[in-house]
Coordinates of C-alpha atoms and ligand atoms in Angstrom, one line a residue:
Chain A
M1 CA 100.0 63.3 54.4
T2 CA 101.9 65.0 57.2
T3 CA 105.2 63.2 58.1
V4 CA 107.8 63.6 60.5
I5 CA 111.2 62.1 60.2
Y6 CA 113.4 61.9 63.5
T7 CA 116.8 61.0 63.5
A8 CA 118.3 59.9 66.4
H9 CA 121.6 60.9 67.7
D10 CA 122.8 57.4 66.8
G11 CA 121.4 57.7 63.0
T12 CA 118.3 55.6 63.4
E13 CA 115.4 57.1 61.8
T14 CA 111.5 57.1 62.8
I15 CA 109.1 58.1 60.3
V16 CA 106.0 58.8 61.8
E17 CA 102.3 60.2 60.3
G18 CA 101.8 63.2 62.1
T19 CA 98.2 65.1 62.7
P20 CA 97.9 68.6 62.0
G21 CA 98.1 71.4 64.4
V22 CA 99.6 69.0 66.7
S23 CA 103.5 69.7 67.5
I24 CA 106.7 67.9 66.9
M25 CA 107.4 67.0 70.8
E26 CA 103.8 65.5 71.1
T27 CA 104.1 63.7 68.0
A28 CA 107.1 62.0 69.0
L29 CA 105.4 61.4 72.6
R30 CA 102.3 59.7 71.0
N31 CA 104.3 57.4 68.8
G32 CA 107.1 56.5 71.4
V33 CA 109.7 58.0 69.2
P34 CA 112.7 58.0 71.9
G35 CA 115.1 61.4 71.9
I36 CA 112.4 63.9 73.1
V37 CA 111.4 64.1 77.0
G38 CA 108.9 67.0 76.9
E39 CA 108.9 67.3 80.6
C40 CA 106.6 70.5 80.9
G41 CA 104.1 69.0 78.7
G42 CA 104.7 71.9 75.8
S43 CA 104.8 75.3 77.9
M44 CA 107.6 76.3 77.1
S45 CA 109.1 75.7 80.7
C46 CA 111.6 73.0 80.4
A47 CA 113.6 73.0 77.2
T48 CA 113.7 69.2 77.2
C49 CA 112.3 68.8 73.9
H50 CA 115.0 70.4 71.9
V51 CA 115.9 69.4 68.5
F52 CA 118.1 70.0 65.4
V53 CA 116.1 71.1 62.3
S54 CA 116.7 70.6 58.6
D55 CA 117.0 74.0 56.3
E56 CA 113.6 73.0 54.7
T57 CA 112.1 72.6 57.9
A58 CA 113.2 75.6 59.3
A59 CA 111.6 77.3 56.6
I60 CA 108.4 76.1 57.1
A61 CA 108.5 76.0 60.9
G62 CA 107.7 79.8 61.8
E63 CA 109.5 82.0 63.4
M64 CA 110.8 81.3 66.7
S65 CA 109.5 83.9 69.6
E66 CA 112.0 85.5 71.9
L67 CA 111.2 83.8 74.8
E68 CA 111.8 80.1 73.0
D69 CA 115.1 81.7 72.2
E70 CA 116.0 82.3 75.7
M71 CA 114.9 78.9 76.7
L72 CA 117.2 77.5 74.4
D73 CA 120.1 78.5 76.4
G74 CA 118.9 76.2 78.8
T75 CA 119.2 72.7 76.9
A76 CA 121.0 69.9 78.0
V77 CA 122.9 69.9 74.8
E78 CA 124.6 73.4 73.8
R79 CA 122.0 74.7 70.9
E80 CA 123.4 75.2 67.6
E81 CA 122.1 77.5 64.8
R82 CA 119.1 74.9 63.7
S83 CA 118.2 74.4 67.5
R84 CA 114.3 74.7 68.1
L85 CA 112.0 73.4 71.0
S86 CA 109.7 71.3 69.0
C87 CA 107.1 72.0 71.5
Q88 CA 106.8 75.0 69.6
I89 CA 106.5 73.7 65.7
K90 CA 103.0 72.5 64.8
L91 CA 102.5 70.7 61.9
I92 CA 101.1 72.0 59.0
E93 CA 99.0 69.8 56.5
G94 CA 100.8 68.0 54.0
E95 CA 104.2 69.0 55.0
T96 CA 107.3 67.1 55.8
Y97 CA 109.3 67.8 58.8
R98 CA 112.7 66.1 59.5
V99 CA 114.4 66.8 63.0
T100 CA 117.3 65.3 64.7
T101 CA 117.5 64.7 68.4
P102 CA 120.4 65.4 70.4
S103 CA 122.4 62.9 72.6
E104 CA 120.6 64.1 75.9
Q105 CA 117.9 66.5 77.0
V106 CA 118.5 66.3 80.5
Chain B
M1 CA 111.3 58.2 79.4
A2 CA 107.8 59.8 79.0
T3 CA 107.4 57.9 75.8
D4 CA 106.5 54.7 77.7
I5 CA 104.1 55.9 80.0
T6 CA 101.8 57.5 77.3
T7 CA 101.9 54.0 75.6
A8 CA 101.3 51.8 78.5
P9 CA 98.2 50.6 79.2
A10 CA 96.6 51.9 82.4
S11 CA 96.5 48.4 84.3
T12 CA 99.9 46.7 83.6
G13 CA 102.8 46.1 85.9
R14 CA 100.1 46.0 88.9
C15 CA 99.7 43.0 91.3
P16 CA 96.9 40.9 89.8
V17 CA 96.4 39.5 93.7
D18 CA 95.3 42.9 95.0
H19 CA 94.2 42.0 98.7
G20 CA 96.6 39.6 99.8
Q21 CA 99.6 41.9 99.4
F22 CA 98.1 44.1 102.0
G23 CA 98.3 41.7 104.7
A24 CA 99.0 42.1 108.8
A25 CA 102.7 43.0 107.7
S26 CA 102.4 46.0 106.0
H27 CA 100.1 47.8 108.3
D28 CA 97.9 47.8 111.3
A29 CA 93.8 47.1 111.6
S30 CA 92.9 50.5 110.1
G31 CA 93.4 51.5 106.6
D32 CA 92.0 48.5 105.0
S33 CA 88.4 49.1 104.2
A34 CA 86.7 52.2 102.2
E35 CA 85.1 53.4 105.5
D36 CA 88.4 54.6 106.8
H37 CA 89.5 55.4 103.4
Y38 CA 92.3 53.1 103.3
G39 CA 94.0 55.1 106.0
Y40 CA 94.2 58.0 104.1
E41 CA 94.4 61.2 106.4
P42 CA 94.2 64.4 104.1
F43 CA 96.3 66.4 106.2
D44 CA 98.5 64.2 107.5
M45 CA 101.8 64.3 106.2
T46 CA 103.6 62.1 108.5
D47 CA 103.9 58.9 106.2
P48 CA 101.1 59.2 103.7
F49 CA 102.4 56.8 101.4
P50 CA 100.9 53.2 102.4
S51 CA 97.9 55.0 102.4
Y52 CA 98.2 56.1 98.5
E53 CA 99.3 52.5 97.6
R54 CA 95.9 51.2 99.0
L55 CA 94.1 54.0 97.4
R56 CA 95.8 53.3 94.2
H57 CA 94.9 49.5 94.2
H58 CA 91.4 49.9 95.4
A59 CA 90.1 53.1 95.3
P60 CA 92.0 55.1 92.6
V61 CA 89.4 58.0 92.0
Y62 CA 86.9 58.1 95.2
F63 CA 84.9 61.1 96.7
D64 CA 86.6 62.0 100.3
E65 CA 83.5 63.4 101.9
R66 CA 86.0 64.5 104.7
I67 CA 87.5 67.3 102.6
G68 CA 84.6 67.4 99.7
Y69 CA 87.5 66.5 97.2
W70 CA 87.6 63.5 94.3
V71 CA 90.8 61.8 95.2
V72 CA 92.9 60.8 92.2
T73 CA 96.3 58.2 92.8
R74 CA 97.1 57.0 89.6
Y75 CA 99.7 58.2 87.6
D76 CA 98.0 58.1 84.0
D77 CA 94.6 59.7 85.7
V78 CA 96.8 62.6 87.6
K79 CA 98.8 63.5 84.2
G80 CA 95.5 63.1 82.3
V81 CA 93.5 65.8 84.4
F82 CA 96.5 68.0 84.4
D83 CA 96.9 68.1 80.6
D84 CA 93.3 68.5 79.9
W85 CA 93.0 72.2 81.4
E86 CA 89.7 72.7 79.0
T87 CA 87.6 70.2 81.3
F88 CA 89.8 70.7 84.4
S89 CA 90.5 74.2 85.6
S90 CA 92.5 75.2 88.4
E91 CA 90.2 77.9 89.5
N92 CA 89.9 76.5 92.8
A93 CA 93.5 75.5 93.1
Q94 CA 94.3 78.7 95.4
A95 CA 90.6 78.4 97.6
P96 CA 91.0 77.7 101.3
V97 CA 90.3 74.3 102.1
R98 CA 88.5 75.2 105.4
P99 CA 86.0 77.9 105.1
R100 CA 87.5 81.5 106.1
S101 CA 86.2 82.5 109.3
E102 CA 84.0 85.4 110.0
G103 CA 86.5 86.8 112.4
A104 CA 89.4 86.2 109.5
K105 CA 87.0 87.6 106.7
K106 CA 86.6 90.7 108.5
I107 CA 90.2 91.2 109.3
M108 CA 91.1 91.1 105.6
D109 CA 87.9 93.0 104.3
E110 CA 88.9 96.0 106.3
G111 CA 92.4 95.1 105.2
G112 CA 91.8 95.8 101.7
F113 CA 92.7 92.1 101.1
T114 CA 91.7 91.5 97.2
A115 CA 94.4 89.1 96.4
Y116 CA 93.7 85.2 94.8
S117 CA 96.4 84.1 92.9
G118 CA 99.0 85.5 90.4
L119 CA 98.7 82.7 87.9
S120 CA 98.1 78.9 89.3
A121 CA 94.4 79.7 90.1
R122 CA 93.7 81.8 86.9
V123 CA 92.2 79.9 83.5
P124 CA 92.8 80.4 79.8
P125 CA 92.8 83.1 78.1
E126 CA 93.9 85.3 81.5
H127 CA 96.1 82.8 82.4
T128 CA 97.8 82.4 79.1
R129 CA 98.2 86.5 78.4
I130 CA 99.7 86.9 82.0
R131 CA 101.9 83.8 81.8
A132 CA 103.3 84.9 78.6
I133 CA 104.6 88.2 80.2
A134 CA 105.5 86.7 83.1
Q135 CA 107.4 83.8 81.6
R136 CA 109.9 86.3 79.8
A137 CA 111.3 86.3 83.4
F138 CA 112.1 82.8 84.0
T139 CA 114.2 81.8 81.5
P140 CA 117.8 80.1 81.5
R141 CA 119.1 83.2 80.7
R142 CA 118.2 85.2 83.7
F143 CA 119.3 82.1 85.9
K144 CA 122.9 82.2 85.1
V145 CA 122.7 85.6 85.8
L146 CA 122.0 84.8 89.3
E147 CA 123.9 81.9 89.6
P148 CA 127.1 83.3 91.3
T149 CA 125.0 85.2 94.1
I150 CA 123.2 81.9 94.9
R151 CA 126.4 80.2 95.2
E152 CA 128.2 82.9 97.5
N153 CA 125.0 82.7 99.6
T154 CA 125.4 79.3 99.7
I155 CA 128.9 79.3 100.8
A156 CA 128.0 81.7 103.3
A157 CA 125.5 80.0 104.9
L158 CA 127.1 76.4 105.2
D159 CA 130.4 78.6 106.6
A160 CA 128.1 79.8 109.4
M161 CA 126.6 76.8 110.3
L162 CA 129.9 74.9 110.0
A163 CA 131.3 77.0 112.5
S164 CA 129.0 76.1 115.5
P165 CA 131.3 74.8 117.9
D166 CA 129.3 71.9 118.9
A167 CA 129.4 70.6 115.3
T168 CA 125.7 70.3 114.9
G169 CA 122.9 72.4 113.2
D170 CA 119.6 72.2 111.4
F171 CA 119.8 71.9 107.8
L172 CA 116.1 73.4 107.3
T173 CA 116.9 76.7 109.3
D174 CA 120.7 77.1 108.7
I175 CA 120.5 76.4 105.0
A176 CA 117.6 75.5 103.3
Y177 CA 115.4 78.6 104.7
D178 CA 117.6 81.2 103.4
I179 CA 119.1 80.3 100.1
P180 CA 115.8 80.4 98.0
T181 CA 114.0 83.3 100.1
I182 CA 117.3 85.6 99.5
T183 CA 117.0 84.6 95.7
I184 CA 113.4 85.4 95.0
L185 CA 113.6 88.7 97.3
T186 CA 116.7 90.0 95.3
L187 CA 114.6 89.2 91.7
L188 CA 111.9 91.1 93.0
G189 CA 113.7 93.9 94.4
V190 CA 113.3 93.4 97.7
D191 CA 115.6 93.9 100.8
P192 CA 117.1 90.5 101.8
A193 CA 116.5 91.6 105.1
M194 CA 113.1 90.8 104.7
V195 CA 113.8 86.8 104.5
P196 CA 111.9 86.5 108.2
T197 CA 109.1 88.3 107.7
Y198 CA 108.7 86.7 104.0
K199 CA 108.8 83.3 106.0
R200 CA 106.1 84.3 108.5
W201 CA 103.8 85.7 105.8
S202 CA 104.5 82.8 103.5
D203 CA 103.6 79.9 106.5
S204 CA 100.1 82.2 107.1
R205 CA 99.5 81.7 103.3
A206 CA 100.1 77.8 103.7
A207 CA 98.0 77.6 106.5
M208 CA 95.6 79.7 105.5
T209 CA 95.0 78.2 102.2
W210 CA 95.9 74.6 102.5
G211 CA 95.6 73.7 106.4
D212 CA 93.0 72.6 108.7
L213 CA 92.7 75.9 111.1
T214 CA 89.9 76.4 113.8
D215 CA 88.0 79.9 113.5
E216 CA 90.4 80.8 116.3
E217 CA 93.4 80.0 114.7
Q218 CA 93.0 81.6 111.5
L219 CA 93.1 85.3 113.0
P220 CA 96.6 86.2 113.2
H221 CA 97.3 84.5 109.8
A222 CA 94.6 86.7 108.4
R223 CA 96.5 89.6 109.8
N224 CA 99.7 88.4 108.3
L225 CA 98.2 88.2 104.8
V226 CA 96.8 91.3 105.0
E227 CA 100.4 92.9 105.5
Y228 CA 102.0 90.7 102.7
W229 CA 99.3 91.7 100.3
Q230 CA 99.9 95.7 101.4
E231 CA 103.7 95.2 100.8
C232 CA 103.0 93.1 97.3
I233 CA 100.8 96.5 96.2
Q234 CA 103.6 98.7 97.7
L235 CA 106.4 96.9 95.1
V236 CA 104.4 98.1 92.1
V237 CA 104.0 101.4 93.2
R238 CA 107.3 101.9 94.2
A239 CA 108.3 100.3 90.9
H240 CA 106.1 102.8 88.9
R241 CA 107.9 105.5 91.3
D242 CA 111.7 104.6 90.9
G243 CA 112.2 102.2 88.3
G244 CA 114.7 99.8 89.0
D245 CA 116.3 96.7 88.3
S246 CA 114.1 94.1 89.2
L247 CA 111.3 91.8 88.1
V248 CA 108.8 94.0 89.2
S249 CA 110.2 97.1 87.4
D250 CA 110.4 94.8 84.5
L251 CA 106.9 93.8 84.6
V252 CA 106.0 97.9 85.1
R253 CA 108.4 98.9 82.4
A254 CA 106.5 96.0 80.1
Q255 CA 102.8 97.4 81.2
E256 CA 104.0 101.1 80.3
D257 CA 105.3 99.8 76.8
G258 CA 102.0 98.4 76.3
A259 CA 101.5 94.7 77.6
E260 CA 98.3 94.0 78.9
I261 CA 98.8 93.7 82.5
S262 CA 97.2 95.5 85.2
D263 CA 99.0 97.0 88.6
H264 CA 96.6 94.3 90.3
E265 CA 97.8 91.6 88.5
I266 CA 101.5 92.5 88.7
A267 CA 101.1 92.8 92.5
S268 CA 99.0 89.4 92.5
L269 CA 102.1 87.8 90.7
C270 CA 104.5 89.2 93.4
Y271 CA 102.1 87.6 95.9
S272 CA 102.5 84.4 94.4
L273 CA 106.1 84.6 93.3
L274 CA 107.2 85.6 97.1
F275 CA 105.7 82.4 98.2
A276 CA 106.4 79.7 95.3
G277 CA 109.5 81.3 95.0
H278 CA 110.8 79.9 98.0
E279 CA 108.7 77.8 100.2
T280 CA 108.7 74.6 97.9
T281 CA 112.4 75.1 97.2
T282 CA 113.4 75.6 101.0
T283 CA 111.5 71.9 101.6
L284 CA 113.6 70.6 98.0
I285 CA 117.0 71.3 99.7
A286 CA 116.0 70.5 103.2
N287 CA 114.3 66.8 101.4
S288 CA 117.7 66.7 99.4
A289 CA 119.8 66.5 102.7
R290 CA 117.2 64.7 104.7
V291 CA 116.8 61.9 101.9
L292 CA 120.2 61.7 100.7
L293 CA 122.0 61.4 104.3
S294 CA 119.4 58.8 105.4
H295 CA 120.4 56.7 102.4
R296 CA 124.3 56.8 102.9
E297 CA 125.3 54.8 100.0
Q298 CA 123.6 56.8 97.6
W299 CA 125.2 60.1 99.6
E300 CA 128.5 58.7 98.8
R301 CA 128.1 58.0 95.4
L302 CA 127.7 61.6 95.3
L303 CA 130.6 62.6 96.7
E304 CA 132.4 60.3 94.2
D305 CA 130.6 61.6 90.9
Q306 CA 129.3 65.0 90.9
K307 CA 127.5 64.5 87.8
L308 CA 124.7 62.3 89.6
I309 CA 123.3 65.4 91.4
P310 CA 120.7 66.2 88.9
G311 CA 119.6 62.9 88.7
A312 CA 119.5 62.9 92.6
I313 CA 117.4 66.1 92.7
D314 CA 115.0 64.7 90.3
E315 CA 114.4 61.3 92.6
V316 CA 114.3 63.6 95.5
L317 CA 111.3 65.1 93.7
R318 CA 109.8 62.0 92.7
Y319 CA 110.6 60.2 95.9
S320 CA 109.7 63.0 98.3
G321 CA 108.1 66.0 96.6
S322 CA 107.6 69.6 98.2
I323 CA 104.0 69.2 97.1
L324 CA 102.0 65.9 97.1
A325 CA 98.8 67.2 96.0
W326 CA 97.5 69.8 94.0
R327 CA 93.6 71.0 92.8
R328 CA 91.6 71.3 90.0
R329 CA 87.9 71.5 89.0
A330 CA 85.6 69.9 86.7
L331 CA 84.0 72.4 84.4
K332 CA 81.7 69.7 83.1
D333 CA 80.7 66.0 83.1
A334 CA 83.8 64.3 82.9
E335 CA 85.5 60.9 83.3
I336 CA 88.5 60.1 85.4
G337 CA 90.0 56.8 85.0
G338 CA 86.9 55.3 84.1
V339 CA 85.0 56.7 87.2
A340 CA 82.4 59.4 86.4
V341 CA 82.8 62.9 88.0
P342 CA 79.8 65.3 87.8
K343 CA 80.5 69.0 86.6
G344 CA 81.6 71.0 89.4
A345 CA 83.4 68.6 91.3
D346 CA 86.7 69.5 93.0
I347 CA 89.7 67.1 92.6
L348 CA 92.5 66.6 94.3
L349 CA 95.3 65.2 92.1
V350 CA 97.7 63.7 94.3
M351 CA 101.1 63.7 92.7
G352 CA 102.7 62.4 95.7
S353 CA 100.7 58.8 94.9
A354 CA 101.3 59.2 91.2
N355 CA 105.1 59.5 92.0
R356 CA 105.0 55.9 93.3
D357 CA 102.8 54.4 90.9
E358 CA 104.3 50.9 90.3
A359 CA 102.8 50.7 86.5
V360 CA 105.3 53.4 85.9
F361 CA 108.0 53.2 88.3
E362 CA 109.9 50.1 89.0
N363 CA 110.6 49.4 92.7
P364 CA 108.4 52.7 93.6
D365 CA 109.2 53.0 96.9
E366 CA 113.3 52.7 96.4
F367 CA 115.2 55.5 96.7
D368 CA 117.7 55.5 93.6
I369 CA 119.4 58.3 92.5
T370 CA 120.2 56.3 89.2
R371 CA 117.0 55.7 88.2
P372 CA 116.4 56.1 84.5
D373 CA 112.9 57.5 84.3
A374 CA 112.7 59.6 87.5
R375 CA 112.4 63.0 85.8
S376 CA 109.1 61.6 84.6
H377 CA 107.5 62.8 88.1
L378 CA 104.7 65.2 88.5
S379 CA 106.0 67.2 91.3
F380 CA 105.9 70.4 89.3
G381 CA 102.5 69.4 87.5
Y382 CA 102.1 69.3 83.9
G383 CA 100.7 71.1 80.8
I384 CA 99.6 74.7 80.9
H385 CA 100.6 75.5 84.5
Y386 CA 103.3 73.3 84.6
C387 CA 105.9 75.5 87.4
L388 CA 107.4 78.4 86.1
G389 CA 110.3 77.9 88.6
N390 CA 111.4 74.3 87.8
Q391 CA 114.8 75.3 86.8
L392 CA 115.4 78.0 89.5
A393 CA 114.4 75.3 91.9
K394 CA 116.6 72.6 90.4
L395 CA 119.4 75.0 90.1
Q396 CA 119.4 76.1 93.7
A397 CA 118.9 72.6 94.8
K398 CA 122.1 72.0 92.8
I399 CA 124.4 74.5 94.1
V400 CA 123.7 73.7 97.4
L401 CA 124.3 69.8 97.3
E402 CA 127.6 71.1 95.3
E403 CA 128.9 73.1 97.9
T404 CA 127.8 71.0 100.8
I405 CA 129.7 68.0 99.2
A406 CA 132.4 70.3 98.8
R407 CA 132.2 71.5 102.4
A408 CA 131.2 68.9 104.6
P409 CA 131.4 65.4 102.8
Q410 CA 131.3 63.9 106.3
L411 CA 127.8 65.5 107.2
R412 CA 125.3 63.2 108.5
L413 CA 121.8 63.0 110.2
V414 CA 121.8 63.4 114.1
E415 CA 121.0 59.6 115.4
G416 CA 117.6 59.1 116.6
A417 CA 116.5 62.4 115.6
E418 CA 112.6 62.4 114.9
I419 CA 111.9 64.5 111.5
S420 CA 108.2 65.4 111.5
F421 CA 106.3 67.2 108.9
G422 CA 103.6 69.9 109.0
E423 CA 99.9 69.2 108.7
N424 CA 98.6 70.1 105.3
L425 CA 96.7 69.0 102.6
S426 CA 98.9 69.7 99.7
F427 CA 102.4 70.8 101.1
R428 CA 104.7 68.2 102.9
A429 CA 107.7 69.9 104.6
P430 CA 110.0 69.2 107.3
T431 CA 109.9 70.9 110.3
S432 CA 113.6 70.5 110.7
V433 CA 116.4 68.6 109.5
P434 CA 119.0 67.8 112.6
V435 CA 122.5 67.3 110.9
T436 CA 126.1 67.0 112.8
W437 CA 129.9 66.9 111.0
K438 CA 131.2 65.4 114.4
A439 CA 134.1 63.4 113.8
Ligands
HEM501 C1 110.7 72.4 94.5 C2 110.4 73.5 94.2 C3 109.2 73.6 93.5 C4 108.0 73.1 93.3 C5 108.0 71.5 93.9 C6 106.8 73.5 92.6 C7 105.6 73.1 92.1 C8 104.9 73.3 91.5 C9 103.3 73.0 91.0 C10 103.1 71.5 91.6 C11 102.7 74.0 90.4 C12 101.1 74.0 90.0 C13 101.4 72.8 88.6 C14 100.1 72.9 87.6 O1 99.1 73.2 88.4 O2 100.3 71.9 86.9 C15 103.6 74.9 90.5 C16 103.3 76.4 89.5 C17 103.9 77.5 89.8 N1 105.2 77.7 90.4 FE1 106.3 76.2 91.4 N2 107.7 74.8 92.3 C18 108.7 74.9 92.8 C19 109.3 75.7 92.5 C20 109.1 77.1 92.2 C21 109.6 78.6 92.3 C22 111.5 78.7 92.6 C23 109.0 79.2 91.7 C24 109.2 81.0 91.4 C25 110.6 81.4 91.0 C26 107.8 78.9 90.8 C27 106.9 79.5 90.4 C28 105.5 79.1 90.2 C29 104.7 79.3 89.6 C30 104.4 81.1 89.2 C31 103.5 78.6 89.3 C32 102.1 79.0 88.3 C33 102.2 78.8 87.0 C34 101.0 79.0 86.4 O3 100.1 78.4 86.9 O4 101.0 79.1 85.2 N3 107.5 77.5 91.4 N4 105.1 74.7 91.2
FES502 S1 108.0 70.5 75.9 FE1 108.8 71.7 77.5 S2 109.6 73.7 76.5 FE2 109.2 72.0 75.0

């Protein structure tokens, strides 16, 4: 099973079963998880899918591209060390992902 | 919020009594029936919204034989087609709506015109490759560097307008024309003195691609397109020769460092950006003034709380987008909203209608700068072609509103001035926005 655990800014947790190959952003939208907007549909052009990932998730989420790094300069809530664009993290079979969503995306 | 949309069934929120609500009150005798296309006139941008509403209710996906396009008007359908790039390609997005006349063709062939599209009408894998290279130039990190210059230009333009002795101006030509055009020319290393030239070329591009021109009318525009394209080629030649600090020289350097992009592709990107990069932003800035000033109470809320500006800009984009319709082509037999469309079908996605779909937006015809879900609008498209310049466009509109509020809070529309919109299949741009600040 592939699982994503979303923690909202206020601490509310939503646990969703994901599909391998689908992004964390898209998984949130498909399941009505609040806190992620994903305005551009995953083309790395809006930065409204900003999340903070846990250390374990950072380790399995893959390297961040230079472009993603630059796009993170435009998030609504200031980026932190564990910031990622959730449209760029594709789920891998059998893994569990933990992300916290920021208070604002726009 | 976008999540509500994906989960809401397409039929919720629609009036169950379909016909009654379009009685005599809402429109005249025309527009009632399929024969007259529910009043939809593809090139008439004066006030297309009532006809969109009728189409959403009676014929949300229908073939319009006058233009040869399947017209799609519901939010879920428009977004769904944008999202499914494997079925619906953008290859026709830059095709002339009306065939090029023999005379125009001759001028363009002889002038060496070989441009088609920088990005928007390219398809994967080529699109993916070029977009990844171009996108590096369009990140917030780059925009932040530009911000002070944009602000200076805005202040200069406002001061010049406000110096007018009769206390009247045209927000379109005095403010909205120059600011985004100077920005994109600066970004591409072009002398800002060329603004009028690029505006002339851009008008020709809009007319030749999305307009309804006679053969004769096409000729001067064809000449402009030749000049425009030749200049784009020269930009690349000069960047190779002189280097420099611009987006064109960045792309040329990337190529020299091994990035897979040809000179023709770089010139095509310039051709794209020197149009897309200002035309629709000019419209956004003009519309921001036009719509906000005609809803005075909302303008006044902005004066009190500038934090409302970004939301207001998204609401302007939803309520009165710069581009109301964009094109796709079906690569195989497909279905849109339960209607079968054949392989090869040309499709017109009416974002201007999707943005007012009552199944998604509450009281969609109301302009409300605090609407929580304004940002779900589709005015920048969606998916792999999602507008590369969305943040730059919004940044510029924000700066203009901030500085206008600071300098001319008393600004209002000239009373009784009729604002008209040019004829076009896709672009809805006001031809003037007369304003005054007389006491
Ligand atoms: C209010 C202003 C603007 C509006 C309403 C707008 C709208 C659009 C739309 C509807 C598309 C097609 C999206 C799709 O097919 O899914 C698009 C694509 C594009 N826009 Fe914009 N745009 C604006 C400003 C800008 C600016 C300022 C730039 C550049 C500086 C720009 C550059 C582009 C480019 C390069 C594409 C093609 C992207 C691709 O095909 O991958 N736009 N825009
Ligand atoms: S969804 Fe737009 S950048 Fe991730």
